[in-house]
XYZ file of C-alpha atoms in Angstrom:
399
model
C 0.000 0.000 0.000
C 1.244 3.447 -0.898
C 2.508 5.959 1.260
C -0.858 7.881 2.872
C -1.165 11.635 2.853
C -1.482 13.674 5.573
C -5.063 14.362 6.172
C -5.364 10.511 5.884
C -2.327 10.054 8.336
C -4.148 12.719 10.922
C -7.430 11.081 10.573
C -6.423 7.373 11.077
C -3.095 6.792 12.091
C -3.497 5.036 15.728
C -6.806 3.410 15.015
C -4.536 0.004 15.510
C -3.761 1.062 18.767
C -7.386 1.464 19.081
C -8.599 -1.718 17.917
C -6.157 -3.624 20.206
C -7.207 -2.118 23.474
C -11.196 -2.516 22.271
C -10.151 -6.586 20.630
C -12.817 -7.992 23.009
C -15.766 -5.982 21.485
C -16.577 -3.775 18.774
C -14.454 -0.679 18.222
C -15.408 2.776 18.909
C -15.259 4.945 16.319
C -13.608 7.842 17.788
C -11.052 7.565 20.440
C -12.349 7.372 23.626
C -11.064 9.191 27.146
C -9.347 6.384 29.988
C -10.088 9.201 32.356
C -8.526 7.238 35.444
C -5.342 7.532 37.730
C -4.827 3.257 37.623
C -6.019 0.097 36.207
C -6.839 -3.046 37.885
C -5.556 -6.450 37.750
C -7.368 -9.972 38.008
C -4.411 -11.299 39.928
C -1.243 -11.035 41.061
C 0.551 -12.661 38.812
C -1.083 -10.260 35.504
C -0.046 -7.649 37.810
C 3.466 -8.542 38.610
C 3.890 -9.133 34.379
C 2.854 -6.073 33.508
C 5.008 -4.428 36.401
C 7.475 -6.247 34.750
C 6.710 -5.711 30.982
C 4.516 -2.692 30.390
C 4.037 -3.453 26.900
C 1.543 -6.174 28.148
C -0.608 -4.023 30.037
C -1.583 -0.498 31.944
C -0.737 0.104 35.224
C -0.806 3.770 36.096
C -1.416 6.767 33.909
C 1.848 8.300 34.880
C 3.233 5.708 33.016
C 0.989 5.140 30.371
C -2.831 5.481 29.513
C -4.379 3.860 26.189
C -5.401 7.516 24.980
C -1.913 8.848 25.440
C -0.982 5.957 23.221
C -3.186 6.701 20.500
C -2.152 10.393 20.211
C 1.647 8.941 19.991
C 1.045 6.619 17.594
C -0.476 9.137 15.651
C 2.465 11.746 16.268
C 5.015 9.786 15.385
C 3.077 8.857 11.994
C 2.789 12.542 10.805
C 6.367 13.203 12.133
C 7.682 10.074 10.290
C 9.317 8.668 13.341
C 10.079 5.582 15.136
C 8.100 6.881 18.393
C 6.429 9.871 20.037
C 6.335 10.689 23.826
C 2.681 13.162 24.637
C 3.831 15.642 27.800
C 1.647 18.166 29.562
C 3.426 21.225 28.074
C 5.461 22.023 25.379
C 8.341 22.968 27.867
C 7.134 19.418 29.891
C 8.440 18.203 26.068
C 11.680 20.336 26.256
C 12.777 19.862 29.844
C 12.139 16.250 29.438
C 14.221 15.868 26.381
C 17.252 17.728 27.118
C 17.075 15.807 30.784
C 17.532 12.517 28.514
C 19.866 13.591 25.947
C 22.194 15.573 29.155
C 21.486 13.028 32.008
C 25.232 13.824 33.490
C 25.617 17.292 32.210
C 27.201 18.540 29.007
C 26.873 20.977 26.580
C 24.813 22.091 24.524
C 24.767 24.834 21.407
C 21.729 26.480 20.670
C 19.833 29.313 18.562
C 20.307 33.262 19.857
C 16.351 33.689 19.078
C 14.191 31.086 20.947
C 10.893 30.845 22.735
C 11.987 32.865 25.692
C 10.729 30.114 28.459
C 13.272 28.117 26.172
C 15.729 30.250 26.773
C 15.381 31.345 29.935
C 15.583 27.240 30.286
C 19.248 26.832 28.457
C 20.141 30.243 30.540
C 19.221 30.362 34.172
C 18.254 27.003 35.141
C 20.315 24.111 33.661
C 23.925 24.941 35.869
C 23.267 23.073 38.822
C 22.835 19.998 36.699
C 26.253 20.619 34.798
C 24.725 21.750 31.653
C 26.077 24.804 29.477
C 24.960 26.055 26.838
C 26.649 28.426 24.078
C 24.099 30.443 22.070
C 24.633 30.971 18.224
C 23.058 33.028 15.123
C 22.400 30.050 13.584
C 21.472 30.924 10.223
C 24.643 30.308 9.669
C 25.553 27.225 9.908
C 29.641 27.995 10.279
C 28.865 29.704 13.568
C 27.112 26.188 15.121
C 30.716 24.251 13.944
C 32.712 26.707 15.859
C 30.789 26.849 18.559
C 31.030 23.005 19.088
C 32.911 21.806 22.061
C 34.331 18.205 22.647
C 31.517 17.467 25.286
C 29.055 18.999 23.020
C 25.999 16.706 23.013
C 22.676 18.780 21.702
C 22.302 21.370 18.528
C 19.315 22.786 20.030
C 16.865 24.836 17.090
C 13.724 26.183 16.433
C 12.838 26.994 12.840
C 10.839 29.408 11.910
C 12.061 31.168 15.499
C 9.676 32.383 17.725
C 9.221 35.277 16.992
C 11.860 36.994 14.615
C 10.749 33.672 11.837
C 14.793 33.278 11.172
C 15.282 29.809 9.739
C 17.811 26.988 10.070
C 19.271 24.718 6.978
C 18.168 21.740 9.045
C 20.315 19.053 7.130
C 23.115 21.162 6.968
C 22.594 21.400 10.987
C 22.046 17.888 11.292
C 25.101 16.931 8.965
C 27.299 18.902 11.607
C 25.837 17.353 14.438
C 25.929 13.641 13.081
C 30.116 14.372 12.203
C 30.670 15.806 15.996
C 28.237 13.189 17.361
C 25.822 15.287 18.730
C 22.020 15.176 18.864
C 19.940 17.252 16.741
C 16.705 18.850 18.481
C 14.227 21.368 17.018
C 11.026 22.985 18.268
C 8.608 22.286 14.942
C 5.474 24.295 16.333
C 5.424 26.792 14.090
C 5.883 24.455 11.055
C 3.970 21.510 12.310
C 4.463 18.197 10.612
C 2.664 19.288 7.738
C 4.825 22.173 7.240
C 8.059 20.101 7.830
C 9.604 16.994 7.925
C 13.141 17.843 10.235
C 13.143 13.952 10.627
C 13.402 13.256 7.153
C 15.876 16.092 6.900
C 18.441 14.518 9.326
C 17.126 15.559 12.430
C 17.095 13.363 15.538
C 14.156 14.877 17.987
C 11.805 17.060 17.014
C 9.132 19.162 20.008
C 6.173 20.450 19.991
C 3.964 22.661 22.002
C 0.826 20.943 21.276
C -0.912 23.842 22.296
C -0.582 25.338 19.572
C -1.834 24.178 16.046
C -1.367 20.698 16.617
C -4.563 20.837 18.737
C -6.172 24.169 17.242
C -8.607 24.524 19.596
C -7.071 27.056 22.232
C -8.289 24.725 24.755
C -5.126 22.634 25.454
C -1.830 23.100 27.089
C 0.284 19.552 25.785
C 3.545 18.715 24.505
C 5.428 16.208 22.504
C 8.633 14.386 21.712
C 9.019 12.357 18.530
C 12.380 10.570 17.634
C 13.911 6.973 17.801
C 12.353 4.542 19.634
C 15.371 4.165 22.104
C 15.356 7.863 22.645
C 11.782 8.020 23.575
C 11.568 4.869 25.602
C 14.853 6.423 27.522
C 12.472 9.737 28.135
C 9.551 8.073 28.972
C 10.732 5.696 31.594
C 13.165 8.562 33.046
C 12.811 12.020 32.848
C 9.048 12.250 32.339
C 7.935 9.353 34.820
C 10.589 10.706 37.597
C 9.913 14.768 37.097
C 6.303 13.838 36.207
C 5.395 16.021 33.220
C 2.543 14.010 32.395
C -0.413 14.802 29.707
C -3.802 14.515 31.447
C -6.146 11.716 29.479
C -8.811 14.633 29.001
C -5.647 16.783 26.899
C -4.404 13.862 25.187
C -8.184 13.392 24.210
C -8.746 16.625 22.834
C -5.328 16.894 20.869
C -7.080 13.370 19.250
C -10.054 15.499 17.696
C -8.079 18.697 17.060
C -5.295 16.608 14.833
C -7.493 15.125 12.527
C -7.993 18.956 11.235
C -4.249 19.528 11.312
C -4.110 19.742 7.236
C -6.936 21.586 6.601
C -6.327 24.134 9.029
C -2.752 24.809 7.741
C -3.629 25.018 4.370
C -6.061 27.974 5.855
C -3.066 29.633 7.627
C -0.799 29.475 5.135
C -3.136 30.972 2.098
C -4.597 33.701 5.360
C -1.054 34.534 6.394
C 0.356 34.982 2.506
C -2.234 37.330 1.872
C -1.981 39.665 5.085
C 1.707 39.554 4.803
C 1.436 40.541 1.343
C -0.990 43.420 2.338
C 1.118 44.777 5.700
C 4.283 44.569 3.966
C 2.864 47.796 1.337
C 1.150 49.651 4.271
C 2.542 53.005 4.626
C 2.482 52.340 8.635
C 4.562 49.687 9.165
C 8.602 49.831 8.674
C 9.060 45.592 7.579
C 7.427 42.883 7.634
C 9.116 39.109 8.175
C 6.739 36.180 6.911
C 9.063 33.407 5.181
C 6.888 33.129 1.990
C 7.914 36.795 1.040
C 10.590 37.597 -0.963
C 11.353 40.049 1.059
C 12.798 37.346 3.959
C 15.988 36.803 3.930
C 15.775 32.949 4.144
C 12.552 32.807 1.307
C 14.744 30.123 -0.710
C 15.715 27.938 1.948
C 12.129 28.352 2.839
C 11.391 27.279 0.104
C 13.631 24.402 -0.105
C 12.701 22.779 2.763
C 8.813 23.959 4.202
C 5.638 22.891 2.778
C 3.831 26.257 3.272
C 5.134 28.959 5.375
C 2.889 28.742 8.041
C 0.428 31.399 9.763
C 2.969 33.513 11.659
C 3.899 36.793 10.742
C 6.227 39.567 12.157
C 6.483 43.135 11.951
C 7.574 46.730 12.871
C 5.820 49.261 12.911
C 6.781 53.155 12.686
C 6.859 54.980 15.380
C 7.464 51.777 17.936
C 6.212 50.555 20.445
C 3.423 53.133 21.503
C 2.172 52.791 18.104
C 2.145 48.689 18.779
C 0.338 49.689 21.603
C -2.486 51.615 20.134
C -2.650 49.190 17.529
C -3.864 46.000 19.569
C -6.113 48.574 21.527
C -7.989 49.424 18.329
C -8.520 46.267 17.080
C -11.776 44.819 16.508
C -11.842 40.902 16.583
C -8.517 40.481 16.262
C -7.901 39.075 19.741
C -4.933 40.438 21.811
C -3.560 36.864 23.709
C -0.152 35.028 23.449
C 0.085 31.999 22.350
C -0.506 30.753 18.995
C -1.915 28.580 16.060
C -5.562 29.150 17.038
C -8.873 29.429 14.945
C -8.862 33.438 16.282
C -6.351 35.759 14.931
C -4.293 36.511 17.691
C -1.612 39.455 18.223
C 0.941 39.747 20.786
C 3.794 42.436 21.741
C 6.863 39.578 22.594
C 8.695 41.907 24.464
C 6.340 42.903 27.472
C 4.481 39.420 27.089
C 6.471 36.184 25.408
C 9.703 37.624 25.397
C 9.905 39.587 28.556
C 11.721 37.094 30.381
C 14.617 37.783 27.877
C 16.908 40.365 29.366
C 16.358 43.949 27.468
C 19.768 43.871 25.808
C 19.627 40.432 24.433
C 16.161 41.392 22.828
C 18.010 44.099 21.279
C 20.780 42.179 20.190
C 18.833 39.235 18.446
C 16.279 42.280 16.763
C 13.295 41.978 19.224
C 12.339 45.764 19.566
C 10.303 47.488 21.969
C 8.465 48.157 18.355
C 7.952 44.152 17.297
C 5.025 42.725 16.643
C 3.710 38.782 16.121
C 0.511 37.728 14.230
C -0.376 34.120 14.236
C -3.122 34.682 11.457
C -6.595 32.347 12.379
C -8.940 30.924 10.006
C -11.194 33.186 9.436
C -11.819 35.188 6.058
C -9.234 36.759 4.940
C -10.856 39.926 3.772
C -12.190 40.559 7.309
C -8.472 40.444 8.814
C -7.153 42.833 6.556
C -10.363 45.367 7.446
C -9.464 44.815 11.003
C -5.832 45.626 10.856
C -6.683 48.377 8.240
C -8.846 50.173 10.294
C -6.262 49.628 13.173
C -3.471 50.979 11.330
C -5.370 53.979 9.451
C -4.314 56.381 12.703
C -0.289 55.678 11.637
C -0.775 56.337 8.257
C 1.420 58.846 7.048
């Protein structure tokens, strides 16, 4: 049987899972919840095996639950890996998978321009545990080679960044790690699996924050590892079992439904997003605009080379900085002003008094977040109305 595409992948991939668990009796369409804390045995000796070998059986949902399971199964499907961990955050994802790639310390090089709980992460908190970590403008990939140490054991990326949309040539990334024998890891939210494939592309673990579009619904915080089988069995019996970053049944339930809409919705964000991009980058009021399908972005042809669509996320100045950022979110209409991302809504943040304002003031300005910046993550509905919206918004600052 051929290769299936991805809206058949986020539709059905897991329904084996599914029909195992339900063998005994007929099969319930959709994926039900195993809302409980345990399961019970019929004697000691069932329960002692499957103490012994969880693949024969549930014992607590710390450790496992049969909905969890189905999400991963379907993760590591659209991710094209070997296995897929489900966490209750996307930094529950992070933490857990730098604790298992740096489980005695080490080193680790990363991106100038991440998530700033990410960063903050790498910055402040990971000393006491013997990690260091050396952060690099790594759009180019020279910079990441020099900054390699011999005890060097994660490349750590996101791409696009959060929020500045900089890319990373992930196979030239991943060639550098696999020569120094380091592990690859990048944060995919903003691409999602349908917008790349780092896997494919040479990368060894890729995150999510499943809050995000992966779910779609605003309604779920979740997170999620997807690699090698090794990797995530070493992540799921350590890390997230002993530090306990565990996705509730309910979340893991409602990522389920809000997946099998994965490729629709992106094709949605991508067509909204090129068109608003196209339309902010000409208004008189704003200074630039970063969106990686423009030709205007530096990276548009490795964009192009290596995304399939380029996403819902926009960036942008504006003139007059950040008072006139200000007055734009307070004039807006429907446009909702919230962080987080890859929702139905439009939503519209300012990173560096909300996101980003963990990030110390003169390492926003070095890595280009302003006072003046601006994200988008551009929702679903009609174009035409989020263009009026930020028109009418903007009309003030016109020159």
């Amino acid at each position: 049987m051929k290769k299936l595409g991805k809206s058949t992948q986020a539709i059905h991939a897991g329904e084996a899972a599914l029909a195992r668990i339900n063998e005994k009796s007929g099969t319930p369409l959709l994926p039900p919840i195993y809302q409980n804390s345990t399961f019970r045995f019929t004697s000691a000796e069932e329960c002692a095996e499957a103490f012994a070998n969880e693949e024969s059986g549930y014992v607590y949902t710390r450790w496992g639950n049969p909905t969890q399971q189905i999400l991963e199964q379907k993760l590591a499907v659209l991710e094209g890996g070997e296995a897929a961990l489900a966490t209750a955050s996307g930094m529950g994802a992070i933490s857990t998978a730098l604790l298992t790639a740096l489980p005695k310390g080490g080193h680790v090089v990363a991106m100038e321009t991440l998530y700033s709980a990410t960063h903050h992460l790498l910055n402040e908190e990971p000393g006491h545990l013997g990690i260091e970590t050396t952060f690099v403008d790594a759009t180019d990939v020279n910079a990441i080679e020099r900054a390699l140490r011999p005890d060097t054991k994660v490349i750590y990326l996101e791409s696009p960044t959060n929020p500045l949309l900089k890319l990373a040539d992930l196979g030239a990334c991943a060639e550098i790690a696999q020569a120094h024998g380091a592990l690859t890891m990048i944060d995919n939210t903003f691409a999602t699996p349908c917008g790349q494939q780092p896997i494919a592309l040479g990368i060894d673990v890729v995150l999510h924050s499943m809050t995000k579009y992966l779910s779609g619904n605003g309604a779920v915080i979740a997170g999620a590892i997807i690699g090698k089988k090794q990797f995530i069995e070493q992540a799921k019996t350590g890390a997230l079992r002993n530090f306990g970053a565990v996705i509730s049944p309910f979340n893991a339930w409602l990522t389920l439904h809000g997946i099998t809409t994965l490729p629709l919705r992106w094709t949605r964000h991508c067509e909204n997003a090129a068109r608003i991009a196209a339309f902010l980058e000409t208004h008189p009021a704003v200074a630039w605009v970063r969106y990686p399908g423009l030709h205007s972005h530096p990276q548009h042809e490795l964009a192009q080379r290596q995304m399939d669509g380029f996403g819902g996320m926009i960036t942008l100045e504006l003139k007059g900085g950040r008072s006139t950022g200000e007055q734009l979110v307070n004039q807006l209409q429907f446009c909702a002003l919230a962080v987080s991302l890859g929702d139905a809504r439009t939503l519209i943040c300012h990173p560096a008094s909300t996101t980003h304002s963990l990030v110390p003031p003169e390492i926003r300005r070095q890595t280009g977040i302003t006072d003046g910046l601006v994200r988008i993550s551009v929702g679903l509905e009609d174009a035409e109305d989020i263009i009026a919206d930020l028109g009418q918004a903007l009309a003030p600052h016109s020159p």
